[in-house]
Tab-separated table of C-alpha atoms in Angstrom:
chain	number	residue	atom	x	y	z
A	1	MET	CA	109.509	87.121	84.065
A	2	LYS	CA	108.819	83.467	84.246
A	3	GLU	CA	107.503	82.209	87.501
A	4	SER	CA	110.694	80.093	88.469
A	5	THR	CA	112.809	83.420	87.758
A	6	PHE	CA	110.402	85.525	89.715
A	7	THR	CA	110.494	83.183	92.643
A	8	ASP	CA	114.362	83.242	92.651
A	9	PHE	CA	114.028	87.035	92.328
A	10	VAL	CA	112.040	87.139	95.597
A	11	VAL	CA	114.197	84.854	97.410
A	12	GLU	CA	117.401	86.932	96.358
A	13	LYS	CA	115.506	90.212	97.885
A	14	PHE	CA	114.856	88.355	100.985
A	15	GLU	CA	118.611	87.313	101.224
A	16	ASP	CA	119.750	90.980	100.435
A	17	MET	CA	117.798	91.951	103.753
A	18	LYS	CA	119.287	89.180	105.726
A	19	ALA	CA	116.054	87.342	106.173
A	20	ARG	CA	116.352	84.017	107.951
A	21	ASP	CA	115.070	80.444	107.315
A	22	ILE	CA	113.628	81.223	103.775
A	23	ILE	CA	111.525	78.330	102.362
A	24	VAL	CA	110.013	78.028	98.926
A	25	ILE	CA	106.859	75.819	98.944
A	26	ASP	CA	104.996	74.882	95.501
A	27	VAL	CA	101.307	74.965	96.148
A	28	SER	CA	100.207	74.805	92.615
A	29	ASP	CA	98.415	71.603	92.928
A	30	LYS	CA	96.754	72.686	96.346
A	31	SER	CA	95.727	76.286	95.814
A	32	SER	CA	93.864	78.248	93.065
A	33	VAL	CA	94.879	81.630	94.685
A	34	THR	CA	98.837	81.161	94.108
A	35	ASP	CA	101.535	78.738	92.791
A	36	THR	CA	104.354	79.424	95.267
A	37	LEU	CA	104.765	80.549	98.794
A	38	VAL	CA	108.094	82.143	100.109
A	39	ILE	CA	108.248	82.165	103.746
A	40	CYS	CA	111.150	83.834	105.900
A	41	SER	CA	111.772	85.227	109.292
A	42	GLY	CA	112.988	88.611	110.483
A	43	ASN	CA	114.544	89.440	113.951
A	44	SER	CA	112.107	92.289	114.913
A	45	LYS	CA	109.274	94.199	113.804
A	46	ARG	CA	111.549	96.659	112.287
A	47	HIS	CA	113.384	94.061	110.363
A	48	VAL	CA	110.142	92.158	109.182
A	49	SER	CA	108.598	95.508	107.858
A	50	SER	CA	112.188	96.400	106.188
A	51	ILE	CA	112.377	92.965	104.498
A	52	ALA	CA	108.737	93.512	103.263
A	53	ASN	CA	109.353	97.049	102.214
A	54	ASN	CA	112.345	96.248	100.179
A	55	LEU	CA	110.478	93.477	98.441
A	56	ILE	CA	107.739	95.880	97.531
A	57	VAL	CA	110.118	98.631	96.215
A	58	GLU	CA	112.253	96.053	94.125
A	59	THR	CA	109.135	94.346	92.635
A	60	LYS	CA	107.642	97.824	91.577
A	61	GLN	CA	111.098	98.659	89.981
A	62	ALA	CA	111.112	95.363	88.169
A	63	GLY	CA	107.605	96.045	86.713
A	64	HIS	CA	105.603	93.656	88.871
A	65	PRO	CA	104.106	95.768	91.815
A	66	PRO	CA	102.381	93.697	94.463
A	67	LEU	CA	98.488	93.128	94.039
A	68	SER	CA	98.136	93.677	97.918
A	69	VAL	CA	100.225	93.993	101.241
A	70	GLU	CA	98.764	93.220	104.594
A	71	GLY	CA	100.176	93.711	108.033
A	72	LYS	CA	102.887	96.139	107.166
A	73	ASP	CA	102.140	98.402	109.999
A	74	ALA	CA	102.236	95.684	112.753
A	75	GLY	CA	105.286	94.071	111.583
A	76	GLU	CA	104.713	90.573	112.948
A	77	TRP	CA	103.631	89.126	109.831
A	78	VAL	CA	103.553	90.911	106.370
A	79	LEU	CA	102.078	89.361	103.383
A	80	VAL	CA	103.092	90.568	99.923
A	81	ASP	CA	100.661	89.138	97.350
A	82	LEU	CA	102.651	89.176	94.004
A	83	GLY	CA	100.029	87.021	92.127
A	84	SER	CA	101.764	83.705	91.202
A	85	VAL	CA	104.197	84.330	94.324
A	86	VAL	CA	102.735	85.024	97.877
A	87	ALA	CA	105.485	86.049	100.219
A	88	HIS	CA	105.200	85.903	104.000
A	89	VAL	CA	107.578	87.658	106.304
A	90	MET	CA	107.277	86.791	109.989
A	91	GLN	CA	108.781	87.179	113.201
A	92	ASP	CA	109.708	83.842	114.939
A	93	GLU	CA	107.106	83.644	117.257
A	94	THR	CA	104.306	84.168	114.669
A	95	ARG	CA	105.809	81.759	112.327
A	96	ASP	CA	106.080	79.029	115.065
A	97	PHE	CA	102.584	79.647	116.044
A	98	TYR	CA	101.075	79.464	112.527
A	99	GLN	CA	103.401	76.883	111.191
A	100	LEU	CA	102.559	77.429	107.514
A	101	GLU	CA	105.245	75.122	106.529
A	102	LYS	CA	103.386	72.217	108.014
A	103	LEU	CA	99.937	73.400	106.880
A	104	TRP	CA	101.136	73.508	103.148
A	105	GLN	CA	103.595	70.764	102.877
């Protein structure tokens, strides 16, 4: 799957789970770790975990399983490393505190 298509796939899976405030940030010129960050918000710990879990299941079924997943049990900030795309699913308070958008833009 091409990178832009894969990014769209990730965004679509977030939208399927009613994630809010989805932002795509191209960091290819700023990071050697990944090319794209996709950040979204969930309403609660359960919602954040559900969004991330759905993404994990769907990417595995698409033949592109995550390289790693962090924070799934806590449910405040789940990071799903998909290689060229790193997905961040966060509760509003956590997202406001870390302000990843300001850090990377």
